[in-house]
Amino acid sequence: MKRVLLLLAEGFEVLEASAFIDVIGWNLVDGDHSTELKSCGLRKEINSAFHQKFIVDHLIEDIQPDNFDALAIPGGFEEYGFYTDAYDERFTGLIRSFHQQQKSIASICVGALPLGKSGILQGRQATTYNGSPKRLEMLKEFGVEVLNQPIVKDLNIITSWNPSTAVDVALYLLESLTSKDNALYIRKIMGFDRKETWEID
């Protein structure tokens, strides 16, 4: 079984977290049945952006990276305390531990910033929230070569622009854990292979 750890900071964005939960869960039920996801944070109860409460499976201090194959990090809102948790040494230390073991790491939107803070992106290519030059500059200040594209993969690390990339990032993470054919199958049965847009009168 391939195990994904969802690392949640206070003020995380639910849509971005749910993309990982759903893609890994769909694969567990309807794909090759080889993946499962667990969550962790600095506290058992984590408040998301917009004041939704979540109970995580584990505390960060109880995590052994040896027991997981990948790390997934959604972004979040500064207004809801995201950077207080995301820049905490316990949070960034866990990121470094996964990186040292060459585990797959996937982040969405400003989830790239704790990766930068941890030091694992120094001298590497990445991206982050593209709707604000401030966030791109913050990432650059960590010694990152910031690329102006929706999703950037540099060796074992995936970063992305904004919530619109969430499902694609989760599917790329699934591909890294299973296979391209399997990820394409999950994309298809979840309906994300559709090209048309919906118009509502």
PDB file of C-alpha atoms in Angstrom:
ATOM      1  CA  MET A   1       0.000   0.000   0.000  1.00  0.00           C
ATOM      2  CA  LYS A   2       1.273   3.472  -0.939  1.00  0.00           C
ATOM      3  CA  ARG A   3       0.556   5.917   1.874  1.00  0.00           C
ATOM      4  CA  VAL A   4       0.107   9.670   1.427  1.00  0.00           C
ATOM      5  CA  LEU A   5       0.385  12.096   4.340  1.00  0.00           C
ATOM      6  CA  LEU A   6      -1.756  15.228   4.030  1.00  0.00           C
ATOM      7  CA  LEU A   7      -0.017  17.978   6.016  1.00  0.00           C
ATOM      8  CA  LEU A   8      -2.514  20.622   7.139  1.00  0.00           C
ATOM      9  CA  ALA A   9      -1.736  24.091   8.458  1.00  0.00           C
ATOM     10  CA  GLU A  10      -4.241  26.325  10.191  1.00  0.00           C
ATOM     11  CA  GLY A  11      -6.194  28.214   7.540  1.00  0.00           C
ATOM     12  CA  PHE A  12      -5.640  25.594   4.824  1.00  0.00           C
ATOM     13  CA  GLU A  13      -7.880  25.725   1.769  1.00  0.00           C
ATOM     14  CA  VAL A  14     -10.469  22.958   1.787  1.00  0.00           C
ATOM     15  CA  LEU A  15     -10.758  22.634  -1.996  1.00  0.00           C
ATOM     16  CA  GLU A  16      -7.022  21.995  -2.293  1.00  0.00           C
ATOM     17  CA  ALA A  17      -6.972  19.456   0.531  1.00  0.00           C
ATOM     18  CA  SER A  18     -10.033  17.667  -0.806  1.00  0.00           C
ATOM     19  CA  ALA A  19      -8.405  17.144  -4.215  1.00  0.00           C
ATOM     20  CA  PHE A  20      -5.766  14.943  -2.572  1.00  0.00           C
ATOM     21  CA  ILE A  21      -8.349  13.177  -0.408  1.00  0.00           C
ATOM     22  CA  ASP A  22     -10.632  12.431  -3.342  1.00  0.00           C
ATOM     23  CA  VAL A  23      -8.034  11.353  -5.911  1.00  0.00           C
ATOM     24  CA  ILE A  24      -6.245   9.045  -3.473  1.00  0.00           C
ATOM     25  CA  GLY A  25      -9.603   7.759  -2.205  1.00  0.00           C
ATOM     26  CA  TRP A  26     -11.007   7.111  -5.684  1.00  0.00           C
ATOM     27  CA  ASN A  27      -7.885   5.114  -6.467  1.00  0.00           C
ATOM     28  CA  LEU A  28      -8.288   3.097  -3.268  1.00  0.00           C
ATOM     29  CA  VAL A  29     -11.880   2.172  -4.172  1.00  0.00           C
ATOM     30  CA  ASP A  30     -11.998   2.139  -7.980  1.00  0.00           C
ATOM     31  CA  GLY A  31      -8.404   2.284  -9.232  1.00  0.00           C
ATOM     32  CA  ASP A  32      -5.577  -0.128  -8.507  1.00  0.00           C
ATOM     33  CA  HIS A  33      -6.515  -0.108  -4.766  1.00  0.00           C
ATOM     34  CA  SER A  34      -2.917   0.671  -3.789  1.00  0.00           C
ATOM     35  CA  THR A  35      -3.183   4.064  -2.052  1.00  0.00           C
ATOM     36  CA  GLU A  36      -4.476   5.491   1.192  1.00  0.00           C
ATOM     37  CA  LEU A  37      -4.298   8.934   2.792  1.00  0.00           C
ATOM     38  CA  LYS A  38      -3.844  10.074   6.371  1.00  0.00           C
ATOM     39  CA  SER A  39      -3.782  13.641   7.695  1.00  0.00           C
ATOM     40  CA  CYS A  40      -1.675  15.407  10.287  1.00  0.00           C
ATOM     41  CA  GLY A  41      -1.146  18.826  11.826  1.00  0.00           C
ATOM     42  CA  LEU A  42       0.310  20.656  14.787  1.00  0.00           C
ATOM     43  CA  ARG A  43      -2.946  20.076  16.718  1.00  0.00           C
ATOM     44  CA  LYS A  44      -5.673  17.456  16.497  1.00  0.00           C
ATOM     45  CA  GLU A  45      -8.248  20.104  15.528  1.00  0.00           C
ATOM     46  CA  ILE A  46      -7.285  22.311  12.605  1.00  0.00           C
ATOM     47  CA  ASN A  47      -9.399  25.216  11.410  1.00  0.00           C
ATOM     48  CA  SER A  48      -9.499  25.662   7.660  1.00  0.00           C
ATOM     49  CA  ALA A  49      -9.957  28.931   5.848  1.00  0.00           C
ATOM     50  CA  PHE A  50     -13.535  30.122   6.275  1.00  0.00           C
ATOM     51  CA  HIS A  51     -13.756  28.542   9.775  1.00  0.00           C
ATOM     52  CA  GLN A  52     -14.423  24.883   9.011  1.00  0.00           C
ATOM     53  CA  LYS A  53     -13.037  22.533  11.697  1.00  0.00           C
ATOM     54  CA  PHE A  54     -11.171  19.307  10.898  1.00  0.00           C
ATOM     55  CA  ILE A  55      -9.838  16.537  13.120  1.00  0.00           C
ATOM     56  CA  VAL A  56      -6.562  15.144  11.795  1.00  0.00           C
ATOM     57  CA  ASP A  57      -5.464  11.524  12.089  1.00  0.00           C
ATOM     58  CA  HIS A  58      -2.053  12.258  13.606  1.00  0.00           C
ATOM     59  CA  LEU A  59       0.002  14.962  15.270  1.00  0.00           C
ATOM     60  CA  ILE A  60       3.176  15.992  13.470  1.00  0.00           C
ATOM     61  CA  GLU A  61       5.393  14.784  16.318  1.00  0.00           C
ATOM     62  CA  ASP A  62       3.996  11.274  15.952  1.00  0.00           C
ATOM     63  CA  ILE A  63       4.830  10.964  12.255  1.00  0.00           C
ATOM     64  CA  GLN A  64       7.590   8.663  11.014  1.00  0.00           C
ATOM     65  CA  PRO A  65       8.300   9.469   7.333  1.00  0.00           C
ATOM     66  CA  ASP A  66       9.405   5.840   6.881  1.00  0.00           C
ATOM     67  CA  ASN A  67       5.723   4.907   7.149  1.00  0.00           C
ATOM     68  CA  PHE A  68       4.667   7.090   4.192  1.00  0.00           C
ATOM     69  CA  ASP A  69       5.486   7.317   0.506  1.00  0.00           C
ATOM     70  CA  ALA A  70       4.453  10.904  -0.231  1.00  0.00           C
ATOM     71  CA  LEU A  71       3.647  14.238   1.352  1.00  0.00           C
ATOM     72  CA  ALA A  72       0.790  16.481   0.165  1.00  0.00           C
ATOM     73  CA  ILE A  73       0.454  20.126   1.235  1.00  0.00           C
ATOM     74  CA  PRO A  74      -2.490  22.367   0.330  1.00  0.00           C
ATOM     75  CA  GLY A  75      -2.141  26.127   0.486  1.00  0.00           C
ATOM     76  CA  GLY A  76      -4.165  28.447   2.649  1.00  0.00           C
ATOM     77  CA  PHE A  77      -5.023  31.979   3.667  1.00  0.00           C
ATOM     78  CA  GLU A  78      -2.811  34.350   5.632  1.00  0.00           C
ATOM     79  CA  GLU A  79      -5.990  35.887   7.066  1.00  0.00           C
ATOM     80  CA  TYR A  80      -6.773  32.557   8.760  1.00  0.00           C
ATOM     81  CA  GLY A  81      -3.294  31.928  10.182  1.00  0.00           C
ATOM     82  CA  PHE A  82      -1.771  29.755   7.461  1.00  0.00           C
ATOM     83  CA  TYR A  83       1.816  30.983   7.767  1.00  0.00           C
ATOM     84  CA  THR A  84       1.902  30.680  11.560  1.00  0.00           C
ATOM     85  CA  ASP A  85       1.644  26.898  11.221  1.00  0.00           C
ATOM     86  CA  ALA A  86       3.257  26.516   7.798  1.00  0.00           C
ATOM     87  CA  TYR A  87       6.445  28.321   8.865  1.00  0.00           C
ATOM     88  CA  ASP A  88       6.646  26.564  12.245  1.00  0.00           C
ATOM     89  CA  GLU A  89       9.881  24.575  12.579  1.00  0.00           C
ATOM     90  CA  ARG A  90       7.953  21.378  13.327  1.00  0.00           C
ATOM     91  CA  PHE A  91       6.046  21.807  10.055  1.00  0.00           C
ATOM     92  CA  THR A  92       9.100  22.632   7.923  1.00  0.00           C
ATOM     93  CA  GLY A  93      11.171  19.996   9.722  1.00  0.00           C
ATOM     94  CA  LEU A  94       8.737  17.298   8.653  1.00  0.00           C
ATOM     95  CA  ILE A  95       9.008  18.543   5.073  1.00  0.00           C
ATOM     96  CA  ARG A  96      12.806  18.250   5.253  1.00  0.00           C
ATOM     97  CA  SER A  97      12.519  14.728   6.647  1.00  0.00           C
ATOM     98  CA  PHE A  98      10.382  13.609   3.700  1.00  0.00           C
ATOM     99  CA  HIS A  99      12.741  15.287   1.261  1.00  0.00           C
ATOM    100  CA  GLN A 100      15.817  13.673   2.817  1.00  0.00           C
ATOM    101  CA  GLN A 101      14.226  10.301   2.141  1.00  0.00           C
ATOM    102  CA  GLN A 102      13.465  11.355  -1.457  1.00  0.00           C
ATOM    103  CA  LYS A 103       9.727  10.931  -0.996  1.00  0.00           C
ATOM    104  CA  SER A 104       7.310  12.499  -3.470  1.00  0.00           C
ATOM    105  CA  ILE A 105       6.144  15.932  -2.277  1.00  0.00           C
ATOM    106  CA  ALA A 106       3.218  17.782  -3.858  1.00  0.00           C
ATOM    107  CA  SER A 107       1.961  21.248  -2.953  1.00  0.00           C
ATOM    108  CA  ILE A 108      -0.795  23.466  -4.278  1.00  0.00           C
ATOM    109  CA  CYS A 109      -0.754  27.274  -4.447  1.00  0.00           C
ATOM    110  CA  VAL A 110       1.023  28.827  -1.423  1.00  0.00           C
ATOM    111  CA  GLY A 111       1.680  25.327  -0.106  1.00  0.00           C
ATOM    112  CA  ALA A 112       4.969  25.875  -1.954  1.00  0.00           C
ATOM    113  CA  LEU A 113       6.014  28.558   0.531  1.00  0.00           C
ATOM    114  CA  PRO A 114       6.639  26.233   3.509  1.00  0.00           C
ATOM    115  CA  LEU A 115       8.637  24.093   1.071  1.00  0.00           C
ATOM    116  CA  GLY A 116      10.715  27.174   0.324  1.00  0.00           C
ATOM    117  CA  LYS A 117      10.967  28.044   4.021  1.00  0.00           C
ATOM    118  CA  SER A 118      12.224  24.515   4.746  1.00  0.00           C
ATOM    119  CA  GLY A 119      15.137  25.045   2.338  1.00  0.00           C
ATOM    120  CA  ILE A 120      14.384  22.109   0.040  1.00  0.00           C
ATOM    121  CA  LEU A 121      13.642  24.322  -2.979  1.00  0.00           C
ATOM    122  CA  GLN A 122      16.893  26.287  -2.932  1.00  0.00           C
ATOM    123  CA  GLY A 123      18.365  26.314  -6.434  1.00  0.00           C
ATOM    124  CA  ARG A 124      15.390  24.416  -7.830  1.00  0.00           C
ATOM    125  CA  GLN A 125      12.440  25.306 -10.051  1.00  0.00           C
ATOM    126  CA  ALA A 126       8.990  25.866  -8.573  1.00  0.00           C
ATOM    127  CA  THR A 127       5.933  28.084  -8.657  1.00  0.00           C
ATOM    128  CA  THR A 128       3.245  29.362  -6.299  1.00  0.00           C
ATOM    129  CA  TYR A 129       0.091  31.515  -6.278  1.00  0.00           C
ATOM    130  CA  ASN A 130       0.155  33.562  -9.479  1.00  0.00           C
ATOM    131  CA  GLY A 131      -2.572  36.068  -8.589  1.00  0.00           C
ATOM    132  CA  SER A 132      -0.216  38.116  -6.448  1.00  0.00           C
ATOM    133  CA  PRO A 133       3.357  39.194  -7.270  1.00  0.00           C
ATOM    134  CA  LYS A 134       3.938  39.214  -3.503  1.00  0.00           C
ATOM    135  CA  ARG A 135       3.663  35.421  -3.207  1.00  0.00           C
ATOM    136  CA  LEU A 136       5.920  34.818  -6.216  1.00  0.00           C
ATOM    137  CA  GLU A 137       8.496  37.187  -4.716  1.00  0.00           C
ATOM    138  CA  MET A 138       8.256  35.423  -1.350  1.00  0.00           C
ATOM    139  CA  LEU A 139       9.099  32.134  -3.050  1.00  0.00           C
ATOM    140  CA  LYS A 140      11.967  33.707  -4.982  1.00  0.00           C
ATOM    141  CA  GLU A 141      13.475  34.991  -1.724  1.00  0.00           C
ATOM    142  CA  PHE A 142      14.024  31.366  -0.668  1.00  0.00           C
ATOM    143  CA  GLY A 143      16.515  30.944  -3.530  1.00  0.00           C
ATOM    144  CA  VAL A 144      13.999  29.375  -5.897  1.00  0.00           C
ATOM    145  CA  GLU A 145      13.938  29.711  -9.679  1.00  0.00           C
ATOM    146  CA  VAL A 146      10.286  30.729 -10.015  1.00  0.00           C
ATOM    147  CA  LEU A 147       8.609  29.631 -13.241  1.00  0.00           C
ATOM    148  CA  ASN A 148       5.523  31.289 -14.703  1.00  0.00           C
ATOM    149  CA  GLN A 149       3.561  28.120 -15.429  1.00  0.00           C
ATOM    150  CA  PRO A 150       0.620  26.333 -13.777  1.00  0.00           C
ATOM    151  CA  ILE A 151       2.444  23.246 -12.523  1.00  0.00           C
ATOM    152  CA  VAL A 152       6.173  22.717 -12.041  1.00  0.00           C
ATOM    153  CA  LYS A 153       7.769  19.339 -11.365  1.00  0.00           C
ATOM    154  CA  ASP A 154      11.417  19.324 -10.296  1.00  0.00           C
ATOM    155  CA  LEU A 155      12.567  15.792  -9.526  1.00  0.00           C
ATOM    156  CA  ASN A 156      10.406  14.612  -6.593  1.00  0.00           C
ATOM    157  CA  ILE A 157       8.659  17.951  -5.916  1.00  0.00           C
ATOM    158  CA  ILE A 158       5.474  19.289  -7.522  1.00  0.00           C
ATOM    159  CA  THR A 159       4.330  22.903  -7.029  1.00  0.00           C
ATOM    160  CA  SER A 160       1.451  24.795  -8.645  1.00  0.00           C
ATOM    161  CA  TRP A 161      -0.294  28.132  -9.168  1.00  0.00           C
ATOM    162  CA  ASN A 162      -3.716  28.187  -7.513  1.00  0.00           C
ATOM    163  CA  PRO A 163      -6.815  26.134  -6.589  1.00  0.00           C
ATOM    164  CA  SER A 164      -7.627  25.489 -10.258  1.00  0.00           C
ATOM    165  CA  THR A 165      -4.591  23.184 -10.420  1.00  0.00           C
ATOM    166  CA  ALA A 166      -5.577  21.084  -7.395  1.00  0.00           C
ATOM    167  CA  VAL A 167      -6.982  18.011  -9.145  1.00  0.00           C
ATOM    168  CA  ASP A 168      -4.167  17.935 -11.695  1.00  0.00           C
ATOM    169  CA  VAL A 169      -1.547  18.074  -8.928  1.00  0.00           C
ATOM    170  CA  ALA A 170      -3.271  15.274  -7.023  1.00  0.00           C
ATOM    171  CA  LEU A 171      -3.403  13.167 -10.195  1.00  0.00           C
ATOM    172  CA  TYR A 172       0.282  13.809 -10.911  1.00  0.00           C
ATOM    173  CA  LEU A 173       1.042  12.688  -7.365  1.00  0.00           C
ATOM    174  CA  LEU A 174      -1.026   9.548  -7.940  1.00  0.00           C
ATOM    175  CA  GLU A 175       0.894   8.916 -11.165  1.00  0.00           C
ATOM    176  CA  SER A 176       4.206   9.150  -9.279  1.00  0.00           C
ATOM    177  CA  LEU A 177       2.947   6.539  -6.801  1.00  0.00           C
ATOM    178  CA  THR A 178       1.275   4.156  -9.251  1.00  0.00           C
ATOM    179  CA  SER A 179       1.453   4.601 -13.031  1.00  0.00           C
ATOM    180  CA  LYS A 180       0.464   7.025 -15.756  1.00  0.00           C
ATOM    181  CA  ASP A 181      -2.179   4.631 -17.072  1.00  0.00           C
ATOM    182  CA  ASN A 182      -3.724   4.298 -13.632  1.00  0.00           C
ATOM    183  CA  ALA A 183      -3.771   8.079 -13.083  1.00  0.00           C
ATOM    184  CA  LEU A 184      -5.382   8.575 -16.492  1.00  0.00           C
ATOM    185  CA  TYR A 185      -8.021   6.002 -15.571  1.00  0.00           C
ATOM    186  CA  ILE A 186      -8.838   7.820 -12.326  1.00  0.00           C
ATOM    187  CA  ARG A 187      -8.958  11.119 -14.219  1.00  0.00           C
ATOM    188  CA  LYS A 188     -11.460   9.569 -16.620  1.00  0.00           C
ATOM    189  CA  ILE A 189     -13.792   7.986 -14.091  1.00  0.00           C
ATOM    190  CA  MET A 190     -13.799  11.182 -12.010  1.00  0.00           C
ATOM    191  CA  GLY A 191     -14.824  13.080 -15.153  1.00  0.00           C
ATOM    192  CA  PHE A 192     -11.800  15.350 -15.393  1.00  0.00           C
ATOM    193  CA  ASP A 193     -10.992  14.248 -18.928  1.00  0.00           C
ATOM    194  CA  ARG A 194     -13.937  16.288 -20.260  1.00  0.00           C
ATOM    195  CA  LYS A 195     -12.977  19.161 -22.570  1.00  0.00           C
ATOM    196  CA  GLU A 196     -16.279  21.018 -22.896  1.00  0.00           C
ATOM    197  CA  THR A 197     -17.339  23.825 -20.618  1.00  0.00           C
ATOM    198  CA  TRP A 198     -20.785  24.101 -19.040  1.00  0.00           C
ATOM    199  CA  GLU A 199     -23.058  27.028 -19.767  1.00  0.00           C
ATOM    200  CA  ILE A 200     -25.917  27.803 -17.414  1.00  0.00           C
ATOM    201  CA  ASP A 201     -28.787  30.044 -18.553  1.00  0.00           C
TER     202      ASP A 201
END
